[in-house]
PDB file of C-alpha atoms in Angstrom:
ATOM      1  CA  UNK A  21      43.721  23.760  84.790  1.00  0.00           C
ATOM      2  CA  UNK A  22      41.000  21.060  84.375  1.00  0.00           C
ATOM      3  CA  UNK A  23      38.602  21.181  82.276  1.00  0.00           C
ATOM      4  CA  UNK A  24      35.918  20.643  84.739  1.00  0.00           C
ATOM      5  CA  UNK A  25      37.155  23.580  87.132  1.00  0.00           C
ATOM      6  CA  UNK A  26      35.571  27.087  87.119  1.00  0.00           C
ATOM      7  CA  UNK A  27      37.968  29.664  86.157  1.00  0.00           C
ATOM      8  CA  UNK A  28      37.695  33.256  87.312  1.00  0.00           C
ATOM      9  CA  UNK A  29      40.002  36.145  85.523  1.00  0.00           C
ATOM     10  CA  UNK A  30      42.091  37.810  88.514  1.00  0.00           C
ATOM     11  CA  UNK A  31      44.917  41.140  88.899  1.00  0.00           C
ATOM     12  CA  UNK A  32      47.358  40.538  92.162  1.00  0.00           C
ATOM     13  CA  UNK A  33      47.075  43.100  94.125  1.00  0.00           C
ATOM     14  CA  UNK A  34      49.077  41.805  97.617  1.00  0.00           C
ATOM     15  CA  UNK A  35      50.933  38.336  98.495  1.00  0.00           C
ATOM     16  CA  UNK A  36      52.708  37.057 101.192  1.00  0.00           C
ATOM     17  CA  UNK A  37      55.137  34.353 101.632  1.00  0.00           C
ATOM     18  CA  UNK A  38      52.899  31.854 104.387  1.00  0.00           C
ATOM     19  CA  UNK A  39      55.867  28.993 104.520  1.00  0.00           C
ATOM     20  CA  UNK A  40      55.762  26.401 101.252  1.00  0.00           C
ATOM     21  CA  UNK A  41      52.596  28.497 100.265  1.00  0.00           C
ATOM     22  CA  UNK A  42      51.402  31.943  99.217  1.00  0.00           C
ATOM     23  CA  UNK A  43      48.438  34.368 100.551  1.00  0.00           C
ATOM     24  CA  UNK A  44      47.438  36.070  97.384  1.00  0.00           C
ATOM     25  CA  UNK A  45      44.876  38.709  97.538  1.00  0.00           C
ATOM     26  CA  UNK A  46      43.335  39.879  94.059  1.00  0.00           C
ATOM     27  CA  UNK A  47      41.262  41.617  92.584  1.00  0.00           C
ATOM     28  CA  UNK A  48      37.987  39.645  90.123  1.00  0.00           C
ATOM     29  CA  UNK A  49      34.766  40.481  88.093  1.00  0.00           C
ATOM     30  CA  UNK A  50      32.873  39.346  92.035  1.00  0.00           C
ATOM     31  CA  UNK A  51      34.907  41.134  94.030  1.00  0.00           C
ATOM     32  CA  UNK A  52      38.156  40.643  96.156  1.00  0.00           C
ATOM     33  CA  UNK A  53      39.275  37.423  97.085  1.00  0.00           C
ATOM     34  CA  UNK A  54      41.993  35.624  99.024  1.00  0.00           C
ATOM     35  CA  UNK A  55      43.298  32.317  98.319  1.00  0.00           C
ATOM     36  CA  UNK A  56      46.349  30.051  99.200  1.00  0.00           C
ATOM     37  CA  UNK A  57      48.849  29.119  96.370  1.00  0.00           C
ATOM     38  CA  UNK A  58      51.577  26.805  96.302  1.00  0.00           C
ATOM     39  CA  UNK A  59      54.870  27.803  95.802  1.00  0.00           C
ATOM     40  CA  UNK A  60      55.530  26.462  92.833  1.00  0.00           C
ATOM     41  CA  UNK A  61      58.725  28.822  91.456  1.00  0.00           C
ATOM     42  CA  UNK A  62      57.493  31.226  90.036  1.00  0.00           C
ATOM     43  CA  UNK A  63      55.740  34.112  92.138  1.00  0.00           C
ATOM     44  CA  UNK A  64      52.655  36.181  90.830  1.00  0.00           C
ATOM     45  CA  UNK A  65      53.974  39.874  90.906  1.00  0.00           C
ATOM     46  CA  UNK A  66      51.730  42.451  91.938  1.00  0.00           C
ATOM     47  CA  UNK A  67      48.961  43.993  88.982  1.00  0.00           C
ATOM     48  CA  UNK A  68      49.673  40.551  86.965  1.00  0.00           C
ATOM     49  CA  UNK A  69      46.930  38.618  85.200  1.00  0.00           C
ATOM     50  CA  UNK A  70      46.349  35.204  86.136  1.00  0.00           C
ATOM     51  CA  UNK A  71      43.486  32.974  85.733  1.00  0.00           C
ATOM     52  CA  UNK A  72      42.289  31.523  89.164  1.00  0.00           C
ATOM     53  CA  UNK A  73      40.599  27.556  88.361  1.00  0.00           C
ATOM     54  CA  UNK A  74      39.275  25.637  90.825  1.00  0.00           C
ATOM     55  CA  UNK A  75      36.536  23.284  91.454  1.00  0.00           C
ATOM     56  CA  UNK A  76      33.295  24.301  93.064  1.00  0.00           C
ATOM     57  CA  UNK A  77      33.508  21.988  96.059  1.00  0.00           C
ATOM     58  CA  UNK A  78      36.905  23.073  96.819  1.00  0.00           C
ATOM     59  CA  UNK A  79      35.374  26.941  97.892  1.00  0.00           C
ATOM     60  CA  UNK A  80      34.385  28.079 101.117  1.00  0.00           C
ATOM     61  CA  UNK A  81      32.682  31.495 100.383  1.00  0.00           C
ATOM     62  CA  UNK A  82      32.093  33.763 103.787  1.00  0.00           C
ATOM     63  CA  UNK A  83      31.256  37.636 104.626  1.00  0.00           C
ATOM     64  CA  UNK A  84      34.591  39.271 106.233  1.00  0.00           C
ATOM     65  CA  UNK A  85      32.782  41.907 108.370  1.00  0.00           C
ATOM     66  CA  UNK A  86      36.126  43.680 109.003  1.00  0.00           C
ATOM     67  CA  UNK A  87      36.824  44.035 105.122  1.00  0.00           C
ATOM     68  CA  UNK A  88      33.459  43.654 103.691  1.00  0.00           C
ATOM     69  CA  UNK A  89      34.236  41.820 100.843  1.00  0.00           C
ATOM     70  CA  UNK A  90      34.369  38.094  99.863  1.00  0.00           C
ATOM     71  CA  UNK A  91      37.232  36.160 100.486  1.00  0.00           C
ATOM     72  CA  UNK A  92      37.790  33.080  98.609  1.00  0.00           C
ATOM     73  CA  UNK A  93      39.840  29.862 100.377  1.00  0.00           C
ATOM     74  CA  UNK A  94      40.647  26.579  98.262  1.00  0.00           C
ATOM     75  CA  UNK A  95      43.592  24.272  98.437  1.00  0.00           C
ATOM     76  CA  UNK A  96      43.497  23.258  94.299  1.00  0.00           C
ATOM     77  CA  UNK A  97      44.394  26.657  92.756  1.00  0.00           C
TER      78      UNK A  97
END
């Protein structure tokens, strides 16, 4: 990670194979998020630790009324 980027402790707690990318839903200190992560080799496994960095003008933050929680998207994670 950069040393400019936020970082945000997160558990896995769902993904799903989206093409060359995965939908990874976890679980942080703010609540549940969702992101997109590059395949990259090696797959988060469900209930592991990982440390989610990005850079604040790389996150759209909106409501999900259907799931009412926070959902997180970014392309740099």
């Amino acid at each position: 990670m950069e040393e400019d980027h936020l970082r945000l402790p997160a558990t896995v707690l769902q993904r799903e194979l989206m093409g060359a990318d995965y939908l990874l839903h976890v679980s942080t200190p703010i609540g549940t998020l969702r992101f997109s992560r590059r395949n990259r080799g090696k797959v988060p496994e469900k209930d592991e630790s990982l440390p989610i960095g990005f850079s604040p003008a790389d996150v759209h933050l909106f409501h999900a009324e259907t799931q009412h929680n926070l959902q997180m998207e970014t392309d740099h994670v």
